[in-house]
Amino acid sequence: MSPELRQGLKYLIGGMMVLISIIPFYVLLYLAMNTPAGSMFKGLFLLPDFYFTNFVDAWNGSKLGRAMLNSTIITCLAVTLIVFVASAAGYSIARYRSRLNLTIFNTLLACMMIPAIIITVPLYSLMKSIDGINTYWAMILLTAANALPLSVFLYASFIRTLPKEVEESAVLDGCTYFTAFYRVTFHFLRPVTSAVVILTGLGIWNNYGQAVFFLQSQEMRTIPLAISMFFQTYGAKWNLMAAAALIGLAPAVLVFLLFQRYFIKGITAGALKG
Amino acid sequence: MRIWIHKINANLHRYMALPAILLFGLFFLYPLAQGIGISLTDSNGMTTPNFVGLQNFIDFFADDRARNDVRITILFALGSAPLLNLFGLLYALFLDRGLPGKGFVRAVVYLPAVISPLIMGYVWYFILQPERGYLAHVLKEIGLGFLDVNWLGESSSALVVLIAVNVWQYVGMTMIVYLAGLQGIPADLYEAATIDGASRWGALRYVTLPLLYPAIKINVVTNIIGSLSVFEIIVALTDGGPGYATESLSIYILRMLYGSFTGYSTAVALILFLIILIPVVLFLRITRKSEYEL
């Protein structure tokens, strides 16, 4: 094969990969900007009508504003909780080998294999008995708990790669190992913290399996719930459905595009240290 | 008093994992343990539950719909997990050979994985609907209109479509992990292999794949777990239909729960847990052996 042909083939394959991944998004964009009256698809190459009223109608009809607020509150607070609880746990596990810490770590690791759906039923009765249904705090605690195994694992394996001198010099200066963690070590954890924030934040933002049970009232709905509700009511109006879906997926896409570097680093760091 | 406080402070770092295990214990371990108890009762959320022993498990295996759902769940995983790994690996091998704009391709391929599978399922609904959908439109435009079948409405094809959509959404995830694995392989190993007379296929077989074991391991395990507990994509596209042709165990669990068969659905959840645990443990066993052989 000549080098030119080779190069051309490379571009062809790369282009195909991009097309396969991007076409559904383009179809969505096209539908979302279609006038309600226009027939669905025209021609092979889709040119949208640029009818932006859909977005306004979808936003109002689906109460996406409220849903976005709910999703933001739950995701941000849960992720904050995860970072504090998991980094502390990871530090203790990585630096202090005791039977207690080893048991905790192995328990968490084993539970990484258990999808959350397994415990839905007993969790429901627990949530009922603590009055946690339709509340932010219970949903935050619940989603944070679900994300702990992965987060503790990421923190512990990252802290193991840091030299002990990091906190030992602080201890010589009069810190305890506990205070040294917050004064010194924590600041070295930025790479793994960004990975944890992104990975767990995204999972909680997209959570549907738990939200559908524990956030049933309309005011508490998160984005996936609001979108699925909207789809069930507006089934025939594709332009509005597409606009709602587009608004619903936009925040995750934006965050991904802005923090792409951390995403890829975080996922690979998390994956390959195992 | 001060000495006491100092003593507590000096030992505090030993117990910093306690908040994590308390939170996890309350919202995960405790319900998990309780679930085992509930699965042995005829609990229905209203009357006082009676202990029924293993009756729920016996009922499960005697029920045609339940056995069908086990089959569907396993078929979905058998299609989805290998394809995700195959395409993820092929994509990664291709991108690893250097391509201008590699970062762009990688980002675009990964993009669907950051979006809620529920919303992504709805997006595919616009494409796959018969007559109105984009696929139907394209087929008509290029004169292949007769191929416009109700893919999601036929029990023979619905599961295949679900597998395809799932692979489409998450291929970027496996690709990224494989890419990272590939970048960790030093280039001089390839040189050495070439000098030793290895063909390209030989280098892949004897250098790349063995060194990719950590990446393969993490991908296979996550894909087994993910595909056996598949849920959202089915909710969005077929809702288990037509009939029960795409009803996975996780959907079945939730339906039984809505039907107030609390004890029974907890038992099914535990069965699903075993269905996930067995292949994962088996796989980890097998790969542990081969890693020692290296």
Coordinates of C-alpha atoms in Angstrom, one line a residue, chain A residues 32-145:
Chain A
A32 CA -35.1 20.5 18.1
M33 CA -35.0 23.4 15.6
N34 CA -37.8 22.1 13.4
T35 CA -41.0 24.1 13.1
P36 CA -44.0 22.2 14.6
A37 CA -45.7 22.3 11.2
G38 CA -42.8 21.1 9.0
S39 CA -42.6 17.5 7.9
M40 CA -40.0 15.6 9.9
F41 CA -37.0 15.0 7.7
K42 CA -36.3 16.7 4.3
G43 CA -33.5 15.6 1.9
L44 CA -30.4 13.6 2.7
F45 CA -28.5 16.4 4.2
L46 CA -30.5 17.9 7.0
L47 CA -30.8 21.6 7.2
P48 CA -32.7 22.8 10.3
D49 CA -35.4 25.5 10.2
F50 CA -33.7 27.4 13.1
Y51 CA -37.0 27.6 14.9
F52 CA -35.8 28.4 18.4
T53 CA -39.2 28.7 20.0
N54 CA -39.1 25.0 20.7
F55 CA -36.5 25.5 23.4
V56 CA -38.7 28.0 25.2
D57 CA -41.8 25.8 24.9
A58 CA -39.9 22.7 26.0
W59 CA -38.3 24.5 28.9
N60 CA -41.7 25.8 30.2
G61 CA -43.6 22.6 29.4
S62 CA -41.2 20.2 31.1
K63 CA -40.3 22.4 34.2
L64 CA -36.7 21.7 33.3
G65 CA -35.6 24.8 35.2
R66 CA -36.7 23.3 38.5
A67 CA -35.2 19.9 37.5
M68 CA -31.9 21.5 36.7
L69 CA -31.8 23.2 40.1
N70 CA -32.6 19.9 41.9
S71 CA -30.0 18.1 39.9
T72 CA -27.4 20.8 40.6
I73 CA -28.1 20.9 44.4
I74 CA -28.0 17.1 44.8
T75 CA -24.9 16.6 42.6
C76 CA -22.9 19.4 44.1
L77 CA -23.6 18.6 47.7
A78 CA -23.2 14.8 47.2
V79 CA -19.8 15.3 45.4
T80 CA -18.6 17.6 48.2
L81 CA -19.5 15.0 50.8
I82 CA -17.8 12.3 48.7
V83 CA -14.6 14.3 48.4
F84 CA -14.3 14.8 52.2
V85 CA -15.4 11.4 53.3
A86 CA -13.5 9.4 50.6
S87 CA -10.2 11.4 50.8
A88 CA -10.1 10.9 54.6
A89 CA -10.8 7.2 54.2
G90 CA -8.3 6.8 51.4
Y91 CA -5.6 8.5 53.5
S92 CA -6.2 6.4 56.6
I93 CA -6.3 3.2 54.5
A94 CA -3.2 4.1 52.5
R95 CA -1.1 5.3 55.4
Y96 CA -2.2 3.2 58.4
R97 CA -2.4 -0.5 57.9
S98 CA -4.7 -1.8 60.6
R99 CA -7.1 -4.7 60.6
L100 CA -10.0 -2.2 60.7
N101 CA -8.8 -0.3 57.7
L102 CA -8.1 -3.4 55.7
T103 CA -11.6 -4.7 56.5
I104 CA -13.2 -1.4 55.4
F105 CA -11.2 -1.3 52.2
N106 CA -12.0 -4.9 51.2
T107 CA -15.6 -4.5 52.0
L108 CA -15.8 -1.4 49.8
L109 CA -13.9 -3.1 47.0
A110 CA -16.2 -6.2 47.1
C111 CA -19.2 -3.9 46.9
M112 CA -18.0 -2.2 43.8
M113 CA -19.3 -5.3 42.0
I114 CA -22.9 -4.9 43.3
P115 CA -25.1 -2.7 41.2
A116 CA -27.3 -0.4 43.2
I117 CA -30.5 -1.9 41.9
I118 CA -30.0 -5.0 44.1
I119 CA -30.8 -3.1 47.3
T120 CA -33.7 -1.0 46.0
V121 CA -36.4 -2.8 48.0
P122 CA -34.9 -2.7 51.5
L123 CA -33.6 0.8 50.7
Y124 CA -37.1 1.9 50.0
S125 CA -38.3 0.8 53.5
L126 CA -35.2 2.4 55.0
M127 CA -35.9 5.7 53.2
K128 CA -39.5 5.6 54.3
S129 CA -38.6 5.0 57.9
I130 CA -36.2 7.9 58.0
D131 CA -38.6 10.2 56.1
G132 CA -36.1 10.5 53.3
I133 CA -38.4 10.2 50.3
N134 CA -38.6 13.4 48.3
T135 CA -35.9 15.1 50.3
Y136 CA -32.6 16.5 49.2
W137 CA -30.6 15.3 52.2
A138 CA -31.5 11.6 51.9
M139 CA -30.9 11.6 48.1
I140 CA -27.5 13.3 48.7
L141 CA -26.5 10.8 51.4
L142 CA -27.7 7.9 49.3
T143 CA -26.0 8.8 46.1
A144 CA -22.8 9.7 48.0
A145 CA -22.8 6.3 49.7

